Coordinates of C-alpha atoms and ligand atoms in Angstrom, one line a residue:
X334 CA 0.0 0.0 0.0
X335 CA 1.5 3.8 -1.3
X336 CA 1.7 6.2 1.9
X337 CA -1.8 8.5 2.3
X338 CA 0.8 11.3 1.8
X339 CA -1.6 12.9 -0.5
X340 CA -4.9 12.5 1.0
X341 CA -2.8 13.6 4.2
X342 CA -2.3 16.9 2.4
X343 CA -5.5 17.4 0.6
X344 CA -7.3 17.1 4.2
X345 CA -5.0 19.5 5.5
X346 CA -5.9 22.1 3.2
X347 CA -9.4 21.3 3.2
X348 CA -9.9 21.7 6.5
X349 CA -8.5 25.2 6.0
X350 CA -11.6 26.3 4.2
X351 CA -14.5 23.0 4.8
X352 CA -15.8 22.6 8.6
X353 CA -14.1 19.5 9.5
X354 CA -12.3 19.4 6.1
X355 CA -15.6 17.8 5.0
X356 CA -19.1 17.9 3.2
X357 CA -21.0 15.5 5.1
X358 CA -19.8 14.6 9.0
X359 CA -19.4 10.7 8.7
X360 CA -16.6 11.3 5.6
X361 CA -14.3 12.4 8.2
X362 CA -13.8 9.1 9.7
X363 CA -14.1 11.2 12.9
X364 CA -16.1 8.3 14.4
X365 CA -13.4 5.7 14.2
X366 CA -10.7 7.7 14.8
X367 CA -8.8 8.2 11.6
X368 CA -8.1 11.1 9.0
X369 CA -10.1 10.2 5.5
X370 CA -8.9 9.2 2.2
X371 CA -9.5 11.2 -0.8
X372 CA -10.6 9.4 -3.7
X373 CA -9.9 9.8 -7.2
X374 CA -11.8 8.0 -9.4
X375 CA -13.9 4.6 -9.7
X376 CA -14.8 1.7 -11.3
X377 CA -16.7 -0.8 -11.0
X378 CA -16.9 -2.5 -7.5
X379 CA -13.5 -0.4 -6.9
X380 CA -12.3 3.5 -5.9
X381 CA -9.0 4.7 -6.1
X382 CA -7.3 6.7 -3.7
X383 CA -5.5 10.0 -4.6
X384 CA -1.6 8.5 -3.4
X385 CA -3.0 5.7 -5.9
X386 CA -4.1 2.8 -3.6
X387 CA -7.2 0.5 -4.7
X388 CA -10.1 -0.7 -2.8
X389 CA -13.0 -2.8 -3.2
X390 CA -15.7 -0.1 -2.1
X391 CA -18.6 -1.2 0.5
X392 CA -19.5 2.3 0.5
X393 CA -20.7 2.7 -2.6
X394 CA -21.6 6.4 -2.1
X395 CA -24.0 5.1 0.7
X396 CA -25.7 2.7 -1.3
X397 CA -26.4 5.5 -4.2
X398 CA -24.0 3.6 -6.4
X399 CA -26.0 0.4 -7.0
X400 CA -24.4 -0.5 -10.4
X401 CA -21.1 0.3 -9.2
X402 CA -18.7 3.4 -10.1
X403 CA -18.9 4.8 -13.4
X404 CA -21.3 2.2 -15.5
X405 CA -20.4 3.1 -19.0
X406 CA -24.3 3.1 -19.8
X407 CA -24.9 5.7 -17.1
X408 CA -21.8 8.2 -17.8
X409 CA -22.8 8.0 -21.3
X410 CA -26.4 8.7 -20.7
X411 CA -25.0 11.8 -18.6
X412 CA -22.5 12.9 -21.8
X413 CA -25.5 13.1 -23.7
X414 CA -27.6 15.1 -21.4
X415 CA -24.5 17.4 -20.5
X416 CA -24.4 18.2 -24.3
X417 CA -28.1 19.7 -24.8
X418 CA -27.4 21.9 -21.8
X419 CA -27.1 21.7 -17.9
X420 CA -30.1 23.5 -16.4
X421 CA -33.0 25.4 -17.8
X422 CA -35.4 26.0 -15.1
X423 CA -38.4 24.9 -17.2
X424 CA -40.0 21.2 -17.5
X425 CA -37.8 19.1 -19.6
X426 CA -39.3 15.4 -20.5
X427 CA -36.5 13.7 -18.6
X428 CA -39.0 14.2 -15.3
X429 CA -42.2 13.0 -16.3
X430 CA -39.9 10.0 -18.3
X431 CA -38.2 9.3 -14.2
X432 CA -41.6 10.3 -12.5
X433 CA -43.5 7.8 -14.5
X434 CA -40.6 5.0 -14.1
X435 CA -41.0 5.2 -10.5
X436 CA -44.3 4.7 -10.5
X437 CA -44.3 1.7 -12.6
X438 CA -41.3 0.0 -10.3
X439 CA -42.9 1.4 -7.2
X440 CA -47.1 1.7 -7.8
X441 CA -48.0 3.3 -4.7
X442 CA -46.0 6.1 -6.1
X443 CA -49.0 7.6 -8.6
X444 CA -47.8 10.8 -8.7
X445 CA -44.0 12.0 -8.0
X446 CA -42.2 14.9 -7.0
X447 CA -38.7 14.8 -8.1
X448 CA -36.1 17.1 -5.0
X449 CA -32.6 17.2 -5.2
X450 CA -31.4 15.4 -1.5
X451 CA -33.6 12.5 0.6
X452 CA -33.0 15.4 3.2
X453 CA -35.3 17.3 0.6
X454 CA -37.8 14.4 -0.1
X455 CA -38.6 13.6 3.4
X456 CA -39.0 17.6 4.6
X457 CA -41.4 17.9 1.7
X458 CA -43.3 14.5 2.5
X459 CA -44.0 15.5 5.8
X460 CA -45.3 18.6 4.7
X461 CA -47.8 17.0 2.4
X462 CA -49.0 15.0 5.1
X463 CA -49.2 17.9 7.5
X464 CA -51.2 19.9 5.1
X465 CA -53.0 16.7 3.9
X466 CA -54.1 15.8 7.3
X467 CA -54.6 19.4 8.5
X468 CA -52.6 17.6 11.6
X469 CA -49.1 18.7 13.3
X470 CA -47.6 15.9 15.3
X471 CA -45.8 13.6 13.6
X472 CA -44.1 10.1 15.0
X473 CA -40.5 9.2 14.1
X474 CA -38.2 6.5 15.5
X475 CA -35.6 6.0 17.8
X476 CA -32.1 5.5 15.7
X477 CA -33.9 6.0 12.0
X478 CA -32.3 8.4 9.9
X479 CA -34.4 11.0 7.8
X480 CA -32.2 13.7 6.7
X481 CA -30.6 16.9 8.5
X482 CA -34.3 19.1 8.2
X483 CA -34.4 20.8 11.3
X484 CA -37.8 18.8 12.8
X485 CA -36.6 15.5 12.3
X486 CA -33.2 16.5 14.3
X487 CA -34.5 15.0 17.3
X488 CA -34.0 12.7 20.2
X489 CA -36.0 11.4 23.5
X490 CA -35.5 13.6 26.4
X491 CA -34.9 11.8 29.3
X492 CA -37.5 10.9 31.7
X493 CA -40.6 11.3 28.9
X494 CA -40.9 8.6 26.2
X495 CA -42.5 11.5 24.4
X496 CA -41.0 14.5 24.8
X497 CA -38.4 14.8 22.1
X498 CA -35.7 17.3 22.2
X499 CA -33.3 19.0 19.0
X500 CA -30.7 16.3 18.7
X501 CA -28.6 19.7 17.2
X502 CA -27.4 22.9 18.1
X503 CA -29.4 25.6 16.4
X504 CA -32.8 23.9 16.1
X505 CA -35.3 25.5 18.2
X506 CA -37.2 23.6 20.5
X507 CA -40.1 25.1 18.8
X508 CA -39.8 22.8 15.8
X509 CA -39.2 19.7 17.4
X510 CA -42.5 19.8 20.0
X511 CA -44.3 18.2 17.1
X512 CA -41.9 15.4 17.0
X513 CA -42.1 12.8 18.7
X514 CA -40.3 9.5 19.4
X515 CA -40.6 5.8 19.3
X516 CA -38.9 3.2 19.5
X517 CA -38.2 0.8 16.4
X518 CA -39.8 -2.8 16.0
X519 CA -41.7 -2.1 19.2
X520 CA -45.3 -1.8 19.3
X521 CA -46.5 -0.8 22.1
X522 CA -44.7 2.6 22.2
X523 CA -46.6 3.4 19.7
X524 CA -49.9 2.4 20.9
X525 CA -49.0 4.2 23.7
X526 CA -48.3 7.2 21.1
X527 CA -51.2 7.3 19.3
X528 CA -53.4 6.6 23.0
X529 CA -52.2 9.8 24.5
X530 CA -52.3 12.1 21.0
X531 CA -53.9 10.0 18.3
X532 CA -56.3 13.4 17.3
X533 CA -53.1 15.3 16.9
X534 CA -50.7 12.7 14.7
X535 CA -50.6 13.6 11.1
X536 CA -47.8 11.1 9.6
X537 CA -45.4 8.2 11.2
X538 CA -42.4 8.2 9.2
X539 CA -40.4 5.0 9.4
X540 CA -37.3 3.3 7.0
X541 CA -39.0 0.3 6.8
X542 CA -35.6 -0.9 7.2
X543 CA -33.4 0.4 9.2
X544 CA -29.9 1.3 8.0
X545 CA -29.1 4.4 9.9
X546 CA -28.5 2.9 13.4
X547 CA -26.2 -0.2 11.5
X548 CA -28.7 -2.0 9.7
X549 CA -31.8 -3.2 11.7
X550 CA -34.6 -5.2 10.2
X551 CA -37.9 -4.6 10.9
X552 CA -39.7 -7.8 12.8
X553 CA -42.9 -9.9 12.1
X554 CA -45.8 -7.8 12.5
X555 CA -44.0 -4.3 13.1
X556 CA -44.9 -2.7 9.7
X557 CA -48.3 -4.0 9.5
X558 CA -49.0 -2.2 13.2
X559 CA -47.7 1.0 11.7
X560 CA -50.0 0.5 8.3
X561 CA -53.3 -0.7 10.5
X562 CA -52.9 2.5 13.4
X563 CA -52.4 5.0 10.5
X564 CA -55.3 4.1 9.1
X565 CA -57.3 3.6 12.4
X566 CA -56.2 7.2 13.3
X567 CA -56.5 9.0 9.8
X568 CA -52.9 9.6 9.8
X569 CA -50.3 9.1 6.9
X570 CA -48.1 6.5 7.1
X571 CA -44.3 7.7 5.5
X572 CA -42.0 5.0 4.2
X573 CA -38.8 6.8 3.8
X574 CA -36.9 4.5 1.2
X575 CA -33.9 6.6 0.2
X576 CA -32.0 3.7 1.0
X577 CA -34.2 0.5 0.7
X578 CA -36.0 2.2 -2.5
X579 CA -34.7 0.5 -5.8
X580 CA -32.2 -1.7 -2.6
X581 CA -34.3 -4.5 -1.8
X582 CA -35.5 -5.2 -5.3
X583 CA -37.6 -3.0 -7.9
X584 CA -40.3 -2.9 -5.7
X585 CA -37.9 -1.4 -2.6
X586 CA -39.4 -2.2 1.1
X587 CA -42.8 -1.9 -0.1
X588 CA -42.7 -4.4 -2.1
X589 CA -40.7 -6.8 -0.5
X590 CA -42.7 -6.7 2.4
X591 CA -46.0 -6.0 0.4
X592 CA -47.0 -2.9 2.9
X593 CA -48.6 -0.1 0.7
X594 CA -47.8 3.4 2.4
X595 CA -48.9 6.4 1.7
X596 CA -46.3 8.6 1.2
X597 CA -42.8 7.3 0.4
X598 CA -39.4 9.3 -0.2
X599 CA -36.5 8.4 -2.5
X600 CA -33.1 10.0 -2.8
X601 CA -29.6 7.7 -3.1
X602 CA -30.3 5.1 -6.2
X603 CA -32.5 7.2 -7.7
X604 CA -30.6 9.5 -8.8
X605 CA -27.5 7.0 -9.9
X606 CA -25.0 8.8 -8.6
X607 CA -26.3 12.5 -8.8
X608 CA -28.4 14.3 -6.6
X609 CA -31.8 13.5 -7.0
X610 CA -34.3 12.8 -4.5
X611 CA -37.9 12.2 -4.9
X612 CA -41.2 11.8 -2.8
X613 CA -45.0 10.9 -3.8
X614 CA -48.1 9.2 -3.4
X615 CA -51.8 9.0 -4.2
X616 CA -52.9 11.0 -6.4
X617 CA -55.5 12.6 -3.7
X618 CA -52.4 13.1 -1.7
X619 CA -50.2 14.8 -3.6
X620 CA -52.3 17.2 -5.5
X621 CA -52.6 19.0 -2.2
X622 CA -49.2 20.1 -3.6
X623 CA -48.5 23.9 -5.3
X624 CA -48.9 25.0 -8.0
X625 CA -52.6 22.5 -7.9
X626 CA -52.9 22.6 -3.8
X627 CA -52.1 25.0 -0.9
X628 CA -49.0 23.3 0.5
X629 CA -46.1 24.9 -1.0
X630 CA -42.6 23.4 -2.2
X631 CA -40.4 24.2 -4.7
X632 CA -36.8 23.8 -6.6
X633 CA -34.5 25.8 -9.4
X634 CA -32.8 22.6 -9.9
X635 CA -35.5 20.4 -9.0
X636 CA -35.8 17.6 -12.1
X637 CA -32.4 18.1 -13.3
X638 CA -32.1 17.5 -16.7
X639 CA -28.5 15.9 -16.4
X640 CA -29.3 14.3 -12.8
X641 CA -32.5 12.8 -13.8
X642 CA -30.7 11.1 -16.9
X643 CA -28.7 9.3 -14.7
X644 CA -31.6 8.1 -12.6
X645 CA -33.3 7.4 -15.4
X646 CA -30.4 4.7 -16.9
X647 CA -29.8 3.5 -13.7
X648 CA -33.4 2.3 -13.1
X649 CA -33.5 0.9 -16.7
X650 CA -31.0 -0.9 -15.6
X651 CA -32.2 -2.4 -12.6
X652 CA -35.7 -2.9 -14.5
X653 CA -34.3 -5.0 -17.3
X654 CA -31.7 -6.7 -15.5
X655 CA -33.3 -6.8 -12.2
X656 CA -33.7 -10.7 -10.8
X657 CA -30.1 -11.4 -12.1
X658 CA -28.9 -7.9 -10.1
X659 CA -30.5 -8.7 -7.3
X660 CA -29.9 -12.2 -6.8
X661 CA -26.4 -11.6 -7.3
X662 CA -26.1 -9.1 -4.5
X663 CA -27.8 -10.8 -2.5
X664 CA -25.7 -13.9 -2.6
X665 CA -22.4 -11.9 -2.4
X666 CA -23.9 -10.2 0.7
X667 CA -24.3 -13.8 1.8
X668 CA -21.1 -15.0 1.4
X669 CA -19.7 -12.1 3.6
X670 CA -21.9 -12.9 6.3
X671 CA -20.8 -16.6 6.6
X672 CA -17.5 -15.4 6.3
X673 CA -17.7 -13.1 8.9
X674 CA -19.6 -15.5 11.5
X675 CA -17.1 -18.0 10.5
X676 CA -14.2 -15.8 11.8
X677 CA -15.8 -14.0 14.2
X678 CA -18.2 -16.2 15.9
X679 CA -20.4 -15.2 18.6
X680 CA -18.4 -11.9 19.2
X681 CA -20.5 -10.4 16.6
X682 CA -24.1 -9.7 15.3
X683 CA -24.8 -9.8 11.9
X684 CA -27.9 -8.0 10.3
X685 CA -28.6 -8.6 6.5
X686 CA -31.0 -8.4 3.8
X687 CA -30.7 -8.0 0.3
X688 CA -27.6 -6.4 -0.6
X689 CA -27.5 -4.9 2.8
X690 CA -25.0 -5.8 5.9
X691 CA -23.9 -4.9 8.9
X692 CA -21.5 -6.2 11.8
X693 CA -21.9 -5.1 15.1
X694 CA -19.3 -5.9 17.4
X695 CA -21.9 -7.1 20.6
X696 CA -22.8 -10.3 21.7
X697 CA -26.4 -8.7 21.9
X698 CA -29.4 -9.5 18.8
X699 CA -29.6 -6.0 17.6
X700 CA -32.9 -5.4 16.8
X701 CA -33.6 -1.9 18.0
X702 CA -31.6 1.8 18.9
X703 CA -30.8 0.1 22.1
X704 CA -29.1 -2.8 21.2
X705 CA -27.1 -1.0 18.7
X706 CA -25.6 0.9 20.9
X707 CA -24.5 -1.9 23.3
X708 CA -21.7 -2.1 20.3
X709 CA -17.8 -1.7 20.7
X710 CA -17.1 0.8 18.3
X711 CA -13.6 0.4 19.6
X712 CA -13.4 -2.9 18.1
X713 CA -15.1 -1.8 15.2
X714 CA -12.7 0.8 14.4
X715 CA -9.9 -1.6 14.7
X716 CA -12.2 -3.5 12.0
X717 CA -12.6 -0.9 9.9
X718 CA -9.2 0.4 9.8
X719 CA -7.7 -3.3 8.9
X720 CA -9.6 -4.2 6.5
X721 CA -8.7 -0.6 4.9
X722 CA -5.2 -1.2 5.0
X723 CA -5.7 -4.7 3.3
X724 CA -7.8 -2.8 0.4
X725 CA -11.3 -2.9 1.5
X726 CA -13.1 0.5 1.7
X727 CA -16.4 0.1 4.3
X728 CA -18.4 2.2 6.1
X729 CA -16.2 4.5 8.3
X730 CA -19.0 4.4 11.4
X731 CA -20.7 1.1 13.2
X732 CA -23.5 3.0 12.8
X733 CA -24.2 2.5 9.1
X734 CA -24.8 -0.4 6.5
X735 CA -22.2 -2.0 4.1
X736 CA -23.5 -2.0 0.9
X737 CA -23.2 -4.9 -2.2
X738 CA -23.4 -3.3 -5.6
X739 CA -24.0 -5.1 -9.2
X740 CA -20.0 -4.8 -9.9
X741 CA -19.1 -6.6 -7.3
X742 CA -18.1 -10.0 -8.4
X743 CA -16.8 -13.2 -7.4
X744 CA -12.8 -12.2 -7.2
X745 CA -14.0 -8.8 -5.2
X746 CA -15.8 -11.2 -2.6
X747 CA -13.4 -14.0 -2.8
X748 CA -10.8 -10.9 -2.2
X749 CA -12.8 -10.0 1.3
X750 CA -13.2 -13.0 2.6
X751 CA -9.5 -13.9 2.1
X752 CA -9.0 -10.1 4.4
X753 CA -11.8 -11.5 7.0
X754 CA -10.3 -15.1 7.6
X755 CA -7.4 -13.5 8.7
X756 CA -8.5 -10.7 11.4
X757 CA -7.8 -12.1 15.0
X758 CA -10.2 -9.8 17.4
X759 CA -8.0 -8.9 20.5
Ligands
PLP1357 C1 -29.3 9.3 3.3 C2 -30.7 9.3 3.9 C3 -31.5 10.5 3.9 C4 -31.0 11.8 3.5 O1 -30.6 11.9 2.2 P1 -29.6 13.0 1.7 O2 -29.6 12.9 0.2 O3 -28.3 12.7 2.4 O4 -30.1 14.3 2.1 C5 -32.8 10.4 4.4 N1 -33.3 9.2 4.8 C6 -32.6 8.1 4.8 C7 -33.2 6.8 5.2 C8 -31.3 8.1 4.4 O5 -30.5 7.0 4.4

């Protein structure tokens, strides 16, 4: 492996004019104590560092990166667009082409609103549902992820299940009191929720699987709860799928668990690599939206004609390729997990679906906020920074899911497991 000498430098500088010396916190690998790599370039299942190392890249630009780095079909598909022009601020037919593909892959989806972030998608969605619903509380869970909007920057404050707090500096108090908290895959809390202000609760947003707290899977029963006491209560029931949308199949959570919600939010695949995000529903639902309803929302770049041509290529993709994509992530993701149990036994959970994985270093069954946390990160930076030395790029956080893409082939997993087999925990 070359010396970081370069990344070394570039982070230096950076941090002489980017907070932190980054865009987005968890790039820093501030949360396993090391300095981050700067990468060059891509492709396939690998990135290249700037000093000139190679990975094999778990990462994959948090799962946005489904097809891998730089699919020929997709950058060409982005050339093209490039050359009629980058922006135009008026409807171009790349939307309604992505707007309409969603909805055929995803049908609860009738009518789409294509953003620019997730962060985007799900701040808008819960402003549909608030203006749908004419109601102001919304529910959210313990450990999901939905976005840096300031409402949905909360946690529990202690001694009240309910009584949720900014989980931020600089988010007034004032627009969390609307928020508040359960916990994931447990019932009851909210029952308990809707007993005390069922009248009041316009939305429950959930990622129907969870990949923000490490990846935790939702158990028998627990989406079908949050479907029947929407319902029950006339409230909206939010799947935020910016990472299981387009993940766990065509059909994304939805449709591999067969719950219809009413509102669900994209961002990540969707836009294959460029920032797009999207969010929509029923038809009734969303045309509460400007310019045909009263609840306002809006974007210069929104629709993208050169952002929403790589979305577009990238669901093709998946569409016409789809049951021999997914079945081959799903068995590489596989393969990593017996590896991984093999080595590391009962020192470890593993959580996995789909192309989707995570090792938590506990001797817990994570299924919730809770038992993620009873995880050594300790041990999994140690993790995290061998495998990165032997060439393996993965999430630089416990916290978050390692992700399988379409390039990734047998060599790439036969190369990881070779790494695993020989890490000794201390
Ligand atoms: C990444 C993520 C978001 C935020 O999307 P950005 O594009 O980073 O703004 C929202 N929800 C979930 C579930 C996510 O994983």
């Amino acid at each position: 492996m070359n010396r970081l000498n370069k990344s070394r430098e570039l982070y230096r500088k950076s941090k002489s004019y980017i907070p932190g010396g980054v865009n987005s916190p968890v790039r820093s690998f501030m949360a396993v104590k090391g300095r981050p790599l700067f990468i060059d370039k891509g492709k396939g299942s690998k990135i290249y560092d700037v000093d000139g190392n190679e990975y094999i890249d778990y990462v994959c630009s948090w799962g946005a990166s489904i097809l891998g780095h730089s699919d020929d079909r997709v950058i060409n598909a982005v050339k093209a667009a490039c050359d009629k022009g980058l922006t135009f601020g008026a409807p171009t037919k790349n939307e309604y082409i992505l707007a309409k593909l969603i909805g055929e892959l995803m049908p609860s989806m009738e009518s789409v609103r294509l953003v620019s972030s997730g962060t985007e998608a799900v701040m808008s969605a819960i402003r549909v549902a608030r203006g749908y619903t004419k109601k102001d509380m919304i529910v959210k869970f313990r450990g999901c992820y939905h976005g840096h909007s300031d409402g949905l920057l909360v946690k529990a404050g202690s001694g009240s299940l309910t009584q949720s707090i900014p989980d931020s500096e600089g988010v007034p108090l004032d627009y969390t009191k609307n928020t508040l908290i359960a916990d994931y895959n447990n019932e009851e809390s909210v029952e308990k929720l809707f007993k005390q202000y069922g009248d009041k609760i316009g939305a429950v947003i959930v990622e129907p699987v969870a990949a923000n707290m490490g990846l935790v899977l939702p158990q028998k029963g627990f989406l079908e709860l949050l479907r029947n006491i929407t319902l029950e209560h006339e409230a909206l029931l939010i799947f935020d799928e910016v990472i299981s949308g387009f993940r766990l199949g065509l059909g994304g959570a939805q449709g591999y668990y067969n719950i219809k919600p009413d509102l669900t939010t994209l961002g990540k695949i969707v836009g294959g690599g460029m920032p797009v995000g999207a969010y929509g529903g029923k038809k009734e639902i969303m045309s509460v939206v400007a310019p045909l309803g009263p609840v306002y929302q809006a974007g210069t770049l929104s629709g993208n004609p050169i952002a929403t041509a790589a979305g577009i290529m990238t669901l093709l993709i998946l569409k016409n390729e789809g049951d021999k994509i997914y079945d081959r992530m799903e068995n590489n993701a596989k393969r990593l997990v017996n590896a991984i149990k093999r080595n590391l036994q009962d020192q470890v959970w593993v959580n996995q679906i789909g192309s989707l994985l995570s090792v938590f270093f506990t001797t817990e069954a994570v299924i919730d906020y809770s038992t993620a946390m009873t995880s050594d990160v300790d041990q999994y930076s140690r993790y995290f920074h061998y495998l990165l030395h032997n060439g393996i790029y993965t999430a630089p956080s416990q916290y978050e899911a390692m992700f399988i893409s379409s390039a990734h082939g047998d060599e790439d997993i036969d190369r990881t497991i070779q790494v695993i087999n020989n890490y000794k925990l201390k």
